Short mmCIF file of C-alpha atoms in Angstrom, two decimals:
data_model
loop_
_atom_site.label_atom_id
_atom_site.label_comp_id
_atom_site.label_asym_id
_atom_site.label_seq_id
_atom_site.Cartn_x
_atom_site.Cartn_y
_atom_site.Cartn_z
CA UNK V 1 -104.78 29.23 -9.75
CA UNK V 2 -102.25 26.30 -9.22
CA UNK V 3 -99.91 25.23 -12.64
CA UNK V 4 -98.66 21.76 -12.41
CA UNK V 5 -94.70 22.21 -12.43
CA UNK V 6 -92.93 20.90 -15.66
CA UNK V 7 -91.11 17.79 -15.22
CA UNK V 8 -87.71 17.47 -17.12
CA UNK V 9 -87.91 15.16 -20.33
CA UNK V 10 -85.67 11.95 -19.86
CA UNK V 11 -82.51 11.34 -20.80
CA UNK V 12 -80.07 8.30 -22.06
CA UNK V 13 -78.66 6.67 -19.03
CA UNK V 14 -75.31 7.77 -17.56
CA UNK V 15 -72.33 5.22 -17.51
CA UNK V 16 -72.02 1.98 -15.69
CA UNK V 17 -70.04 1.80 -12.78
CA UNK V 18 -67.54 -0.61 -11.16
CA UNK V 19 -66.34 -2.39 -14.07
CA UNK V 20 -65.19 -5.73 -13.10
CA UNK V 21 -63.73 -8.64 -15.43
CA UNK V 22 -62.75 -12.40 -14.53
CA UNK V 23 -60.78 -14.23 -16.94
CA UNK V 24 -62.32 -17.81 -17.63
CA UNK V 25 -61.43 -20.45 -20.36
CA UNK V 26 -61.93 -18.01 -23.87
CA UNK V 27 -64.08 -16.40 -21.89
CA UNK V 28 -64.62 -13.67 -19.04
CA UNK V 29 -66.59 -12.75 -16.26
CA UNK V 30 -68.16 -9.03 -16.01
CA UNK V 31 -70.40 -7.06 -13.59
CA UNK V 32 -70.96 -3.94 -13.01
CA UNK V 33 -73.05 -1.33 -10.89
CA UNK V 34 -76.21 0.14 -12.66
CA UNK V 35 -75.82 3.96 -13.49
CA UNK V 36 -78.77 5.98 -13.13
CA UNK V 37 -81.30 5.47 -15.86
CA UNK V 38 -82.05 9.35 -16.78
CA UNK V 39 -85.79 8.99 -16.05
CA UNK V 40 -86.29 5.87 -18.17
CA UNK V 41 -86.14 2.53 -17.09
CA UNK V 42 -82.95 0.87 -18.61
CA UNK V 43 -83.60 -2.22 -20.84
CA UNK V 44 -80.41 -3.55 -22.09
CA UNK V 45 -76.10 -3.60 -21.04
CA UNK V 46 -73.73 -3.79 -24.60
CA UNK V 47 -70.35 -4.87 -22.85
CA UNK V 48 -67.38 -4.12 -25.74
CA UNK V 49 -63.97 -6.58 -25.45
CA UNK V 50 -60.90 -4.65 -26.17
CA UNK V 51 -57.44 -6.17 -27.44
CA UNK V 52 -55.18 -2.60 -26.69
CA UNK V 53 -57.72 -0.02 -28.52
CA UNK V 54 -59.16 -2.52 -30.74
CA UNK V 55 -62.72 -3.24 -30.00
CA UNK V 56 -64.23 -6.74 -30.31
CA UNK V 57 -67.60 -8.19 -30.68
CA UNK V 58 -69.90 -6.98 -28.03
CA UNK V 59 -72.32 -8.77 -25.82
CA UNK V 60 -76.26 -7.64 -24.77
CA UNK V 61 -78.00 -8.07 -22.03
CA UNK V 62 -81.52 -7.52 -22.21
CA UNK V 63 -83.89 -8.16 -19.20
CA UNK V 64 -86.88 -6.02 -16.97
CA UNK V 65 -84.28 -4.82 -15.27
CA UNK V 66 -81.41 -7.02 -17.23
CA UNK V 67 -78.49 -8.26 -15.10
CA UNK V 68 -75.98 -6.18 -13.99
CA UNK V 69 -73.40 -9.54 -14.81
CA UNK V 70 -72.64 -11.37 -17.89
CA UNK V 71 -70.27 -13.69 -19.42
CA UNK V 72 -68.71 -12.78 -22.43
CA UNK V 73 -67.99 -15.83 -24.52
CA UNK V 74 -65.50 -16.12 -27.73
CA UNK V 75 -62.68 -15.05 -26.44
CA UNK V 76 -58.64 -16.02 -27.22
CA UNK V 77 -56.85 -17.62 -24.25
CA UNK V 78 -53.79 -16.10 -23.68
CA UNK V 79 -55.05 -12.70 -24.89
CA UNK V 80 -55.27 -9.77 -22.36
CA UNK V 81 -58.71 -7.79 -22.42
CA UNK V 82 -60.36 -5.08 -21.20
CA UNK V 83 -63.83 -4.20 -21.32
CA UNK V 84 -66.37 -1.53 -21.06
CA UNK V 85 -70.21 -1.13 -20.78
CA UNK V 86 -72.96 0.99 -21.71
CA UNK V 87 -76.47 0.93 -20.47
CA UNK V 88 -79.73 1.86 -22.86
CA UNK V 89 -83.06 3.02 -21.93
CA UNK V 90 -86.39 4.31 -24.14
CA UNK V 91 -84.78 6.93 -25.33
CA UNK V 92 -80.96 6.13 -26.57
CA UNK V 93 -77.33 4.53 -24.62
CA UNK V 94 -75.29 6.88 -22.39
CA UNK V 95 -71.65 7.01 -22.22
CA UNK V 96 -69.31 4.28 -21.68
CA UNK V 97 -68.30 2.95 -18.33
CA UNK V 98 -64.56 3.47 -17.32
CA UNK V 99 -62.27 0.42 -18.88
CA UNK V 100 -62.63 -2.88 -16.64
CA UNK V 101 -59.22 -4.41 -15.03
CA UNK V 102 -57.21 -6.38 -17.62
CA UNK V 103 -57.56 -9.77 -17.75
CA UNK V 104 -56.12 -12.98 -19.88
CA UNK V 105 -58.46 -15.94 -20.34
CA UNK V 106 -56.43 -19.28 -19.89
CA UNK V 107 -57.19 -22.91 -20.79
CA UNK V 108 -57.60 -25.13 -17.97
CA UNK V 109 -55.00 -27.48 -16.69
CA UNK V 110 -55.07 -30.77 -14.96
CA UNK V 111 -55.08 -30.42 -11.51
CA UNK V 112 -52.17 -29.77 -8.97
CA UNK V 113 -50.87 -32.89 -6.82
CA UNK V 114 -52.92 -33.09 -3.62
CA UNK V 115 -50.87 -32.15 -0.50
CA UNK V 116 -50.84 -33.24 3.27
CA UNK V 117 -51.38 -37.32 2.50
CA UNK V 118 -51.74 -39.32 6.09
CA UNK V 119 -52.47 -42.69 6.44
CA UNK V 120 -53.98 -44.61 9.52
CA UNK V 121 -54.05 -48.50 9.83
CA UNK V 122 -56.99 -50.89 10.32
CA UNK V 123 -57.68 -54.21 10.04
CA UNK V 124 -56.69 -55.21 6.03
CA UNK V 125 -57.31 -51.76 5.46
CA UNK V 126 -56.24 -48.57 5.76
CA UNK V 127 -57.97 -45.07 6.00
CA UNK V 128 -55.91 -42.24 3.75
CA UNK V 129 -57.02 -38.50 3.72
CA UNK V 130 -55.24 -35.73 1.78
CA UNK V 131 -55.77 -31.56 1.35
CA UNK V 132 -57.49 -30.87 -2.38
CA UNK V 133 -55.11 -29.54 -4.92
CA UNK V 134 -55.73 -26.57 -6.78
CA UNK V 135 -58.13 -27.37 -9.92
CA UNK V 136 -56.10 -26.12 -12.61
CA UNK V 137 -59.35 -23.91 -13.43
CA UNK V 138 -61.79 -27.33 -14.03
CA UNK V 139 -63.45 -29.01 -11.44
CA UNK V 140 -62.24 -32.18 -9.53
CA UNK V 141 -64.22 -34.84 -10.36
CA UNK V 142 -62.11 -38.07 -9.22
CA UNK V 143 -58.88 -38.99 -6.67
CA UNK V 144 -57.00 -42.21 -7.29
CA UNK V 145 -55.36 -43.29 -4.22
CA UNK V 146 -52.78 -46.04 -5.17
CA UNK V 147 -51.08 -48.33 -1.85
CA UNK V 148 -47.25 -49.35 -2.61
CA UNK V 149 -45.77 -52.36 -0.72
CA UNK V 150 -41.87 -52.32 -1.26
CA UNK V 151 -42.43 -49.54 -3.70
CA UNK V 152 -44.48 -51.87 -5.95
CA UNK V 153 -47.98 -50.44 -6.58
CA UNK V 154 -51.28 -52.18 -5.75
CA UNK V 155 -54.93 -51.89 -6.88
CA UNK V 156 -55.69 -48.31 -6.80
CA UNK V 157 -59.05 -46.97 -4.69
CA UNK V 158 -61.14 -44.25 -6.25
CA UNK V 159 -62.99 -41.66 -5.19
CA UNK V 160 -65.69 -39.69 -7.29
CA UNK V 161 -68.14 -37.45 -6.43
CA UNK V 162 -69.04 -33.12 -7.22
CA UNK V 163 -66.88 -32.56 -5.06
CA UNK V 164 -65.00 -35.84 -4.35
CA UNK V 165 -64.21 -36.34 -0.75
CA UNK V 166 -60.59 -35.80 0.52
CA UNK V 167 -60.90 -39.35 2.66
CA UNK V 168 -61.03 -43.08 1.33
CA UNK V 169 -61.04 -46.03 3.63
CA UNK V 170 -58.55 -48.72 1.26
CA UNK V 171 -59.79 -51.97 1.74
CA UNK V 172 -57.78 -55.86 0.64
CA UNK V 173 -54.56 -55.07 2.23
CA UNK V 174 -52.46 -57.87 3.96
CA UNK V 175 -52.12 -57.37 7.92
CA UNK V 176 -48.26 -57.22 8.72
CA UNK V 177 -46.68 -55.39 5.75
CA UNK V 178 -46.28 -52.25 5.48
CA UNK V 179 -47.94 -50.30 2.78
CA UNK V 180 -47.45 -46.45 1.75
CA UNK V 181 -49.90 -44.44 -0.36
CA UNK V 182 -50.47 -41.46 -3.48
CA UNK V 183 -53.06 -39.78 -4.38
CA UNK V 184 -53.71 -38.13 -7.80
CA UNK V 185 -56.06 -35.79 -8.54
CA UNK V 186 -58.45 -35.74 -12.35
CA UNK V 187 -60.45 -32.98 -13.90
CA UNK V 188 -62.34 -32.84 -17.47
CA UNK V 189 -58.76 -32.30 -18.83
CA UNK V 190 -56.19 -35.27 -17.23
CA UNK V 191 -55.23 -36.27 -14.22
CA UNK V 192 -52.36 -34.43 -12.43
CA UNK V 193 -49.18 -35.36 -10.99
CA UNK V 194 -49.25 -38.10 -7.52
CA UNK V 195 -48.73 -36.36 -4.15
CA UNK V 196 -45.87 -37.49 -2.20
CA UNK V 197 -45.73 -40.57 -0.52
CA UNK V 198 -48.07 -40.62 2.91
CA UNK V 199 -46.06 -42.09 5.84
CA UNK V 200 -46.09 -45.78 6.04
CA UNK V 201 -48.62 -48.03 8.25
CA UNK V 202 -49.40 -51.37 8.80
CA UNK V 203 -52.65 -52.98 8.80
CA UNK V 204 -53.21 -55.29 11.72
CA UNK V 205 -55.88 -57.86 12.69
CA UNK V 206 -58.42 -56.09 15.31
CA UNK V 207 -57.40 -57.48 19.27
CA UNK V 208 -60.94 -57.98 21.15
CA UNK V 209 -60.46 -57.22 24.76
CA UNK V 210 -61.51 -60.07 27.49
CA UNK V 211 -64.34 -58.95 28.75
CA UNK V 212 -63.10 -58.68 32.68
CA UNK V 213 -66.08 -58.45 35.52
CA UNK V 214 -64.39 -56.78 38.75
CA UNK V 215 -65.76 -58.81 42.07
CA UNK V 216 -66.02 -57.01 45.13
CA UNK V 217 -66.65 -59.00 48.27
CA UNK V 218 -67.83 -57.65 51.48
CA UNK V 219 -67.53 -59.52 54.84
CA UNK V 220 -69.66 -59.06 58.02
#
């Protein structure tokens, strides 16, 4: 006569592991490493803010399995937070996970001034690349790159795009002068400060080579 062993009952999960916060604009970043689920599948996160000790309005995640990430919205730029999370299954929420890394959500800014600005000359034109700024924590969405003959500026070229390119090819200039060029960079908040000045160039008109046939003669 065989008896079946007897299989322990579950249990409420244990903690969340690997507690990891990004600070965003009022908001924040988390994810974590599932804990073991104490014999029940889990079926929700609670992630708990904290100003020092304080706690602040949590966040669920629900899901079949829910996400082991979140962002936690609400939050004061400027503020530092920590955060914890606990994990629930069918039959109650374990412990919660060790504190997260401090962080302090920030408001975006407009973007830095774009470095590294080059120029090369072509025919009424000129061809200008730059290195991206950094984004001030929005997305670049536009570069203005403004020519200056004698230090007077000229109609400005822009560039758009997700992400803009870092080249433009500046057309209408006048072959013989000289011309210099900026670059600003714009997010959803401004547009930042103008790069330095790239070195100067001047356009020319393009030289066509003769075309030149080489003749060789042989004799008896």
């Amino acid at each position: 006569v065989f008896k079946a062993g007897s299989q322990a009952p579950p249990t409420a999960p244990a903690a969340p592991l690997n507690v990891t916060a990004t600070a965003a604009d009022k908001s924040a970043k988390l994810t974590w490493t599932a804990p073991a689920n104490g014999g029940s599948p889990i079926t929700s996160y609670t992630i708990t803010p904290y100003v020092g000790s304080a706690a602040q309005p949590t966040t669920v995640v629900t899901g079949s399995p829910p996400a082991t990430s979140a962002s936690v919205t609400g939050l004061t730029d400027g503020t530092a937070y920590t955060f914890t999370v606990t994990a629930t299954n069918g039959v109650g929420t374990g412990p919660p996970s060790a504190p997260s890394n401090q962080v302090t959500p920030v408001a975006p800014t407009v973007p830095g001034a774009p470095a590294s600005v080059t120029a090369t000359a072509g025919n009424q034109s000129a061809t200008v690349s730059w290195s991206a700024p950094a984004n001030g924590g929005s997305p670049i969405t536009l570069y203005t790159v403004t020519p200056y003959l004698a230090g007077v500026a000229q109609t400005a070229t822009q560039v758009s795009g997700s992400p803009p390119a870092t080249t433009a090819n500046v057309t209408g200039l006048t072959n013989g002068d000289a011309y210099t060029f900026t670059v600003t960079a714009t997010n959803a908040v401004g547009t930042g400060p103008a790069s330095a000045p790239s070195q100067p160039v001047t356009p020319t008109a393009s030289v066509v080579p003769s075309f030149v046939q080489q003749v060789s003669a042989h004799a008896a």
